[in-house]
Tab-separated table of C-alpha atoms in Angstrom:
chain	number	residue	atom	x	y	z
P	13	UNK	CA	-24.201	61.273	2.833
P	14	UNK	CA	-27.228	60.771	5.195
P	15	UNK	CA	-28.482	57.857	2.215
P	16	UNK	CA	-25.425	56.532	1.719
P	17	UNK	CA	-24.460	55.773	4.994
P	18	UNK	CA	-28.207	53.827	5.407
P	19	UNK	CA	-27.810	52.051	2.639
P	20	UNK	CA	-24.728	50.642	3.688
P	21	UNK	CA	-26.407	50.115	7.075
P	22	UNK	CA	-28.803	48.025	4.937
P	23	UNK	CA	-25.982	45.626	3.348
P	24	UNK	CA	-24.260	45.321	6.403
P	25	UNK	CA	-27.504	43.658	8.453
P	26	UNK	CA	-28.537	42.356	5.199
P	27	UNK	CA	-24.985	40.247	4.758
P	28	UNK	CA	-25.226	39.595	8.375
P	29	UNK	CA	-28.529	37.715	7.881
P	30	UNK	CA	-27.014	35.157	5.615
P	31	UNK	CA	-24.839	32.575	6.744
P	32	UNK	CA	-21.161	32.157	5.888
P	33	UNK	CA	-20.437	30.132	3.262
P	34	UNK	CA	-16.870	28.149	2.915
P	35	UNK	CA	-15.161	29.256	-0.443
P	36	UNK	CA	-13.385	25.566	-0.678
P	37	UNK	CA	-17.058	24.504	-1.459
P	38	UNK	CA	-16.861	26.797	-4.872
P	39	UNK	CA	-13.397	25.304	-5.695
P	40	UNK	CA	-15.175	22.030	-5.925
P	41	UNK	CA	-14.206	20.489	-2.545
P	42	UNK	CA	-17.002	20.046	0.096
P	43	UNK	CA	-17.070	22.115	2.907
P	44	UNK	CA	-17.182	20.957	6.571
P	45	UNK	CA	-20.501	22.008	6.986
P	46	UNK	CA	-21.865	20.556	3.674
P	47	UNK	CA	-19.932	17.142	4.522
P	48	UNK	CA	-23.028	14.547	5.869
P	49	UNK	CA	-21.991	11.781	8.826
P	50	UNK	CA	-20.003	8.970	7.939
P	51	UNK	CA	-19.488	10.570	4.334
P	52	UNK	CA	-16.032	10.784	3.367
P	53	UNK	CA	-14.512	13.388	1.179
P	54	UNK	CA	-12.985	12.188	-2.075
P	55	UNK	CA	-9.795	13.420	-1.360
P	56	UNK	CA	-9.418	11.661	1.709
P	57	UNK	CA	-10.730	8.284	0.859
P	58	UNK	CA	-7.749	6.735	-0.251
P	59	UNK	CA	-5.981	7.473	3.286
P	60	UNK	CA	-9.226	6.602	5.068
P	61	UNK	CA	-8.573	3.028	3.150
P	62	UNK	CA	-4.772	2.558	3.886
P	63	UNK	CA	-3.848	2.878	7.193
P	64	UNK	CA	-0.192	4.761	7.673
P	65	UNK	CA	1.453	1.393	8.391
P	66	UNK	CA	0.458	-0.488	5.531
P	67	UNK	CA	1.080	2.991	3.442
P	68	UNK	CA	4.765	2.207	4.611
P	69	UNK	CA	4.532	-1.432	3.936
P	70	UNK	CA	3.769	-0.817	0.418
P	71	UNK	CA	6.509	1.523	-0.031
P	72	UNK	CA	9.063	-0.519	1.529
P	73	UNK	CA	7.783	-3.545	-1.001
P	74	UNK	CA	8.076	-1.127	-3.586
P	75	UNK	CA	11.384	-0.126	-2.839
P	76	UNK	CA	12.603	-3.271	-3.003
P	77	UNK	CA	10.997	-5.416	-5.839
P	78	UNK	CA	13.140	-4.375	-8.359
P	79	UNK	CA	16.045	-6.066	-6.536
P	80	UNK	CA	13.755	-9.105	-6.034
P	81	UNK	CA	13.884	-9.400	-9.522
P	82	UNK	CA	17.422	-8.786	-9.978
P	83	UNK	CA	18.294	-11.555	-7.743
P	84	UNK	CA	15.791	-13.944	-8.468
P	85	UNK	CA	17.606	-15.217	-12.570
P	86	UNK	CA	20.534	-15.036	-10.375
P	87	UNK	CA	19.680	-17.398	-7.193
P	88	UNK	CA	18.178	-19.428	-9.925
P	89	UNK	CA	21.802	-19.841	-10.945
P	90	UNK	CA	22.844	-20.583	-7.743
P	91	UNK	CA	20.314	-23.470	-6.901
P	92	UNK	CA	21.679	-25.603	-9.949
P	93	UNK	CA	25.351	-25.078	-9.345
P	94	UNK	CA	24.590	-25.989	-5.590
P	95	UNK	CA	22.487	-29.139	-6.832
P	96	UNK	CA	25.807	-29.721	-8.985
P	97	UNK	CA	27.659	-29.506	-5.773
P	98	UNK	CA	26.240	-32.871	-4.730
P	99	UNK	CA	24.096	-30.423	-2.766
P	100	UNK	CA	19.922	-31.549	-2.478
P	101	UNK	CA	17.361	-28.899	-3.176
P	102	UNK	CA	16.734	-28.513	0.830
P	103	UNK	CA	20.163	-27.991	1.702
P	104	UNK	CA	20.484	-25.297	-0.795
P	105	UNK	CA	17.356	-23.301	-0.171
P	106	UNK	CA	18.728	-23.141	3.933
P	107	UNK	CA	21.881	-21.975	2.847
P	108	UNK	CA	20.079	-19.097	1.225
P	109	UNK	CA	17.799	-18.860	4.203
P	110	UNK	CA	20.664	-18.539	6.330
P	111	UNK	CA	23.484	-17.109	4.601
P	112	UNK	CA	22.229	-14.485	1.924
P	113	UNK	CA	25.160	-13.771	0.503
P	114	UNK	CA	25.393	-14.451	-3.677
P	115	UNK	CA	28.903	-14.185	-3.438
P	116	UNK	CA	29.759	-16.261	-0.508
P	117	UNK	CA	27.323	-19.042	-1.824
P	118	UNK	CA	28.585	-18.910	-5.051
P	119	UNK	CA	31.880	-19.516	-3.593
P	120	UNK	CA	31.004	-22.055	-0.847
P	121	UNK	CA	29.432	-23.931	-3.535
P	122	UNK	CA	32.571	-24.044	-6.421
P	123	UNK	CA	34.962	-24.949	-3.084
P	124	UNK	CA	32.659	-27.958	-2.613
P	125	UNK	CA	32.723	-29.190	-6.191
P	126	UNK	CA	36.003	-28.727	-5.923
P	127	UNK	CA	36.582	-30.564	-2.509
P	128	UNK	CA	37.839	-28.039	-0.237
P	129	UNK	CA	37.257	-29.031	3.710
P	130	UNK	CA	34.580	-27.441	6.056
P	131	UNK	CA	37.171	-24.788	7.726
P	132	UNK	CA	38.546	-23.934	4.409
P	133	UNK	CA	35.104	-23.246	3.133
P	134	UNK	CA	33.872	-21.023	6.502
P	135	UNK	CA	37.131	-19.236	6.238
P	136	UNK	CA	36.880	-18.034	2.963
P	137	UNK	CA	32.973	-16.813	3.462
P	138	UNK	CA	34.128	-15.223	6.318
P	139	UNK	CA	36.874	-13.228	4.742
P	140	UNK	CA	34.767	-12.506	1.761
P	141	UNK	CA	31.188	-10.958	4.420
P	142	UNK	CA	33.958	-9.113	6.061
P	143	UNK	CA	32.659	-6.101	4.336
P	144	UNK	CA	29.105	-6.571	5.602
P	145	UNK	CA	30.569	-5.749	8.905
P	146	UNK	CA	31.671	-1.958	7.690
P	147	UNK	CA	28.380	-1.506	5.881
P	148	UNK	CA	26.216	-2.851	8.922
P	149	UNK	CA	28.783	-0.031	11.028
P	150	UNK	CA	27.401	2.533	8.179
P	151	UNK	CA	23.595	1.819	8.401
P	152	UNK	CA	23.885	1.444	12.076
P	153	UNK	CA	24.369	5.332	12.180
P	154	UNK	CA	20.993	5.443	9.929
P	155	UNK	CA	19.049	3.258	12.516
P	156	UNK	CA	19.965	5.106	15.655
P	157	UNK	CA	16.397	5.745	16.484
P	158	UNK	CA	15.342	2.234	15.497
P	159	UNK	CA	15.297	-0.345	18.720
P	160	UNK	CA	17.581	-3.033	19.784
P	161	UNK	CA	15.066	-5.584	18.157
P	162	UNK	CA	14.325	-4.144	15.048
P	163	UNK	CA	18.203	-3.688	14.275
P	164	UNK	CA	18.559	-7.506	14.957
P	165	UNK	CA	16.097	-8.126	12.468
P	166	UNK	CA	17.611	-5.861	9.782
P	167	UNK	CA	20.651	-7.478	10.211
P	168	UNK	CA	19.993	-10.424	8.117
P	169	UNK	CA	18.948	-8.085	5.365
P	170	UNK	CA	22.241	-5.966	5.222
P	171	UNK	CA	23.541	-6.631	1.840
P	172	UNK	CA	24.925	-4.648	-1.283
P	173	UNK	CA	21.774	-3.497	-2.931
P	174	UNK	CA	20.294	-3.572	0.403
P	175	UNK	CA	22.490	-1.363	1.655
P	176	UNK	CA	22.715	1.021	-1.024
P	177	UNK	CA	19.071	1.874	-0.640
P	178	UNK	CA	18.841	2.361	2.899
P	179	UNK	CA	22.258	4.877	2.563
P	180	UNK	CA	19.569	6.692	-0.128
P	181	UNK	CA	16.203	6.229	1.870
P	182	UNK	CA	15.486	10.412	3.339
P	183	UNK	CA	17.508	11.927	0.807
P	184	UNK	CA	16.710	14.137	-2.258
P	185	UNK	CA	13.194	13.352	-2.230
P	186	UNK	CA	13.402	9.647	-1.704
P	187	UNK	CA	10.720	7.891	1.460
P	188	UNK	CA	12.097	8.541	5.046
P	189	UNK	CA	13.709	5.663	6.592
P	190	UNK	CA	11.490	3.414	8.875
P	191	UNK	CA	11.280	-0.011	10.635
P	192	UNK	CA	8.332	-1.855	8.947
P	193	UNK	CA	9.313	0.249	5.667
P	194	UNK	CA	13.169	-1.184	5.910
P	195	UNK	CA	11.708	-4.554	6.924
P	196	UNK	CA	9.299	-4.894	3.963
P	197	UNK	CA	12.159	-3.727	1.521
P	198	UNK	CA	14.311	-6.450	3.010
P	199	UNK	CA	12.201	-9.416	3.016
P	200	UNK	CA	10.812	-8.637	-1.010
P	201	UNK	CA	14.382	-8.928	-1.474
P	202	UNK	CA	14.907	-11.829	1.129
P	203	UNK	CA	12.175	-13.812	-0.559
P	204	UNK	CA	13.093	-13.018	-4.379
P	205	UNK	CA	16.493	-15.005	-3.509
P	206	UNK	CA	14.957	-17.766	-1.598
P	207	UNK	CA	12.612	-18.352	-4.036
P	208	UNK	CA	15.158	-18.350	-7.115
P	209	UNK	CA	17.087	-21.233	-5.427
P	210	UNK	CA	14.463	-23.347	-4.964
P	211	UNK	CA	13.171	-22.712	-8.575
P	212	UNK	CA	17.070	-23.451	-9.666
P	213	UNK	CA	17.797	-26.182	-7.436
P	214	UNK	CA	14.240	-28.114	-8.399
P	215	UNK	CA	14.900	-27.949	-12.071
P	216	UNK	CA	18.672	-27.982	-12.243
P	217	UNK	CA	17.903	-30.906	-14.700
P	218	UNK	CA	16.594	-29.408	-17.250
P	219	UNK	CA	19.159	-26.109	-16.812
């Protein structure tokens, strides 16, 4: 017993003489210690590259391309009916700057061919976005923490596909909701109408 115990005297100062080593290091990730100044660990470069805000940028434009390129063949529609409508290309592009709405537009722009007034055609958009005031009601609920500002800016965005994925954004599994996220989702969207009416109302000739 007298041996024993020494000799596990001996591994105990013996273990004590070597430093610690950090078992992440044999899984193939560096260790603190082994990790040099201004190296950065390959498993946090990525993040190192993209900042959290343009992280949520991305996502938002992700989010929301594949409406961009629903509405774009669509709006494309739109800018040569509106040209049709005695309509030029400029006056159709800032109706889809200002209104974006597909259905109103559409609408707005059949009433003119078929020479309805200025009231008649306000009153029947208006009746029609009616519904944009219940869903902007809904997604206020979502954007309680979001400020007075950024809900003024959002506004412009509400529609239906618009609105359907902000209902979804923080549920089962999908990106948490957030301002520069909702914004970037909004504005691919935004810009994938614009952009089909000027295409549509440029070359409505040859549509």
């Amino acid at each position: 017993q007298t041996i024993l115990g020494a000799q596990d005297n001996h591994r105990t100062a013996a273990d004590a003489s070597y430093p610690a080593r950090d078992c992440s290091s044999q899984r193939g990730v560096p260790a603190e210690s082994e990790i040099h100044p201004g190296h950065v660990r390959p498993d946090l470069e990525f993040k190192e590259k993209m900042p959290i805000d343009r992280q949520k940028l991305m996502g938002g434009i992700k989010i929301g391309f594949p409406v961009a390129v629903g509405y774009f063949p669509i709006a494309v529609a739109f800018g040569a009916l509106a040209v049709e409508a005695q309509l030029t290309w400029f006056e159709a592009v800032l109706m889809s700057v200002m209104v974006f709405a597909g259905a109103s537009q559409f609408m707005a722009a059949g009433m003119i061919i078929a020479g309805a007034g200025g009231f008649q055609i306000i009153t029947a958009t208006f009746l029609v976005n009616l519904r944009h005031l219940i869903m902007s009601m809904a997604v206020n609920q979502r954007l309680k923490e979001f400020s007075v500002g950024w809900k003024s800016i959002l506004s412009l965005g509400i529609t239906d596909e618009t609105f359907a994925l902000i209902t979804l954004q923080g549920e089962k599994g999908q990106q948490e909701l957030e301002p520069r996220s909702a914004s970037a989702m909004m504005t691919t969207a935004y810009g994938g109408w614009v952009s089909g009416t000027l295409l549509g109302s440029l070359t409505a000739g040859f549509i």
